[in-house]
mmCIF file of C-alpha atoms in Angstrom:
data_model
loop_
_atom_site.group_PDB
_atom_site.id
_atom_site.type_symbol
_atom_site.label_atom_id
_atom_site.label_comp_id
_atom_site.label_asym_id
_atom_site.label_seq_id
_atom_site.Cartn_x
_atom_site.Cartn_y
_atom_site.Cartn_z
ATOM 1 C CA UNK A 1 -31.692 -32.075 10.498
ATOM 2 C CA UNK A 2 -33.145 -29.174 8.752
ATOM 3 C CA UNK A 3 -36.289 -28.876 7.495
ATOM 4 C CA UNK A 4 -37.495 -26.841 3.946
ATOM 5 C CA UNK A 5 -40.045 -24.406 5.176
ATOM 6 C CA UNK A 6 -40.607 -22.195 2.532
ATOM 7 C CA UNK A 7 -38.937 -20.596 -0.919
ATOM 8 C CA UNK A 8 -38.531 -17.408 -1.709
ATOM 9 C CA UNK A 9 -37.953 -17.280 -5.844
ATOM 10 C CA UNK A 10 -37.381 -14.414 -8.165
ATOM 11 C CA UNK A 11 -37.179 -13.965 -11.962
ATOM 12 C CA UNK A 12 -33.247 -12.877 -12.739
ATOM 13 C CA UNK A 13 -31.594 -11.859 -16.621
ATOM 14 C CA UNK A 14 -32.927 -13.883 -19.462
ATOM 15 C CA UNK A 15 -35.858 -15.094 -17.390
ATOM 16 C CA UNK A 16 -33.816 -17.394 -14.660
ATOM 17 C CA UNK A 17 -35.327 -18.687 -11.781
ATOM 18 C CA UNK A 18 -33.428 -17.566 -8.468
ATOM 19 C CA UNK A 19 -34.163 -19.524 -4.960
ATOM 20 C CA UNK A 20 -33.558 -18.404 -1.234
ATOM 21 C CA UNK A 21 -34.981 -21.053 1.115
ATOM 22 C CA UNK A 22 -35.674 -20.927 4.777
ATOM 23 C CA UNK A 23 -35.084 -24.073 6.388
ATOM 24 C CA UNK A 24 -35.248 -24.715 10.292
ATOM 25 C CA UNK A 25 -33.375 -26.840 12.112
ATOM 26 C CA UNK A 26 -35.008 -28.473 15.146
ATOM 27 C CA UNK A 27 -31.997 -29.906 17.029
ATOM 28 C CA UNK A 28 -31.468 -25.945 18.754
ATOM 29 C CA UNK A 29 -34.502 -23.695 19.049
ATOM 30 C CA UNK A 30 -37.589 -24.592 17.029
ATOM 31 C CA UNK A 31 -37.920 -20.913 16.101
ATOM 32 C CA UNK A 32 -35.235 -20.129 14.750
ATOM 33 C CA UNK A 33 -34.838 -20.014 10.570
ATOM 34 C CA UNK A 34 -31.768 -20.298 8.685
ATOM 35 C CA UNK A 35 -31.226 -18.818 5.207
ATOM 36 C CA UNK A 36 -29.712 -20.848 2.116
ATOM 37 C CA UNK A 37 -29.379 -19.444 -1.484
ATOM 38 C CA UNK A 38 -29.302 -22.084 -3.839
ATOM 39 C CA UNK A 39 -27.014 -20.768 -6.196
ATOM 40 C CA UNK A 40 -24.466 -19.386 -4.018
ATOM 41 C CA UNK A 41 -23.412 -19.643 -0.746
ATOM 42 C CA UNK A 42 -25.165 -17.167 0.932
ATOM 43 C CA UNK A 43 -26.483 -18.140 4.192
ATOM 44 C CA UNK A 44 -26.415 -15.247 6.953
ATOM 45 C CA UNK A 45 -26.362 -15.527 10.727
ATOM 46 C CA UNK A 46 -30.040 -16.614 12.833
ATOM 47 C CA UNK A 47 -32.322 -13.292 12.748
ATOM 48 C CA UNK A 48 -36.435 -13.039 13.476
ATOM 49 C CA UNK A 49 -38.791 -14.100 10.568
ATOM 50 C CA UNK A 50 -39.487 -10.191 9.903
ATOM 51 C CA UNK A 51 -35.993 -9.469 8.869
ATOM 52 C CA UNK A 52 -35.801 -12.639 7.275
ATOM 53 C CA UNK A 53 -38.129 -12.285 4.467
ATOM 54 C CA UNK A 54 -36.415 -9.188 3.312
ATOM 55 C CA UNK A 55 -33.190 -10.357 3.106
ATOM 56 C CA UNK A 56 -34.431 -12.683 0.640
ATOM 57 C CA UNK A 57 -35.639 -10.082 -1.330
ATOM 58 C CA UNK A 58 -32.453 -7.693 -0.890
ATOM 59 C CA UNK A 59 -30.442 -10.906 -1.665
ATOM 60 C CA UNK A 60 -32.165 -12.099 -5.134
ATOM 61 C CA UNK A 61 -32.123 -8.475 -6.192
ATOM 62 C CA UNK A 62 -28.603 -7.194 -5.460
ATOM 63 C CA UNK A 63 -26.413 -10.809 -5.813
ATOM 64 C CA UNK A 64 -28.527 -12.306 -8.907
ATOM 65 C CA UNK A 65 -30.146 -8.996 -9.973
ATOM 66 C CA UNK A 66 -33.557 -10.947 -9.738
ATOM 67 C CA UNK A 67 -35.996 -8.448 -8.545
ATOM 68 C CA UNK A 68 -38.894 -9.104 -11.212
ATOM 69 C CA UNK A 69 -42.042 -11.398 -9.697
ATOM 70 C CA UNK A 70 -40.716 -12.259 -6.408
ATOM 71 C CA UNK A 71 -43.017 -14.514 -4.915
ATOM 72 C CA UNK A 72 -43.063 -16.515 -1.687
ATOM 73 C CA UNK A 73 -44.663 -20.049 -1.183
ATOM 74 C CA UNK A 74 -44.857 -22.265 1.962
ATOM 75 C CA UNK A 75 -43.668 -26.315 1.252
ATOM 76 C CA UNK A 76 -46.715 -28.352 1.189
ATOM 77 C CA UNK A 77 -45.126 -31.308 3.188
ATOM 78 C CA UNK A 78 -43.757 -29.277 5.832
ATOM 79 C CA UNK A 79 -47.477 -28.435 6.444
ATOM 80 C CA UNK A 80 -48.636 -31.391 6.071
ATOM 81 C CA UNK A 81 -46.691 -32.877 8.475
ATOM 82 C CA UNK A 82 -47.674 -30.457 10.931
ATOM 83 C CA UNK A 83 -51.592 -30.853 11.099
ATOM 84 C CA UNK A 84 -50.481 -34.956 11.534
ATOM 85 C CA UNK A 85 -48.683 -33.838 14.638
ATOM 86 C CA UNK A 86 -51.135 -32.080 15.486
ATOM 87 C CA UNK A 87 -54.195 -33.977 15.013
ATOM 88 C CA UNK A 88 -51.798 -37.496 16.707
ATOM 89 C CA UNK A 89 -51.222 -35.291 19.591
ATOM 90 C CA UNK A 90 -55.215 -34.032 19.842
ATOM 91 C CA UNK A 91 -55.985 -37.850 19.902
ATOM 92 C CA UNK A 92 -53.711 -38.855 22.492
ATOM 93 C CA UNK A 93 -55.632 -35.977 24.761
ATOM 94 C CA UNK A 94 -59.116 -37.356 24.085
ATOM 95 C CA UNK A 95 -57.325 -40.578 25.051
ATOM 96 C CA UNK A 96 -55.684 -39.364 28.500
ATOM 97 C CA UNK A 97 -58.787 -37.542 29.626
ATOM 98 C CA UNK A 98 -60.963 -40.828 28.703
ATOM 99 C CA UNK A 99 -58.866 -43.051 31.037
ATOM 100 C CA UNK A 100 -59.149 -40.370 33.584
#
């Protein structure tokens, strides 16, 4: 059960669109990213988010020789979903401390 985070895309040869994405998986520790190419199948081992977001970078410029315009974008329903949570969880607090 992973979840798309965020994309990492560069501009390769002959104007091609290249995409790493970050996913996290939820199932074994909530802070933990995982790296997927999705042209290849590059995927490397569970680091912190600081080396994460250059490996996408090192990986779209020295696999697919995209290093023009890289750009990085979070995925709007991944938010989303978040400030639900949050905002379900915020009620159920009002709710506890008005039965108290």
């Amino acid at each position: 059960m992973r979840a798309l985070i965020r994309h990492f895309t560069a501009l390769g040869p002959d104007d091609q669109v290249f995409t790493v994405n970050m996913e996290r998986d939820f199932r074994f520790d909530p802070f933990r990213d995982f790296m997927v190419c999705a042209h290849c199948d590059w995927s490397p081992s569970l680091l912190t988010m600081d080396r994460l977001i250059d490996m996408a970078g090192d990986h779209l410029a020295t696999v697919h020789s995209a290093d023009r315009s890289l750009s990085s974008h979070g995925n709007e329903s991944f938010r989303k979903t978040g400030w639900v949570v949050l905002s379900i969880v915020a009620l159920m607090l009002i709710a506890l401390f008005a039965y108290l």
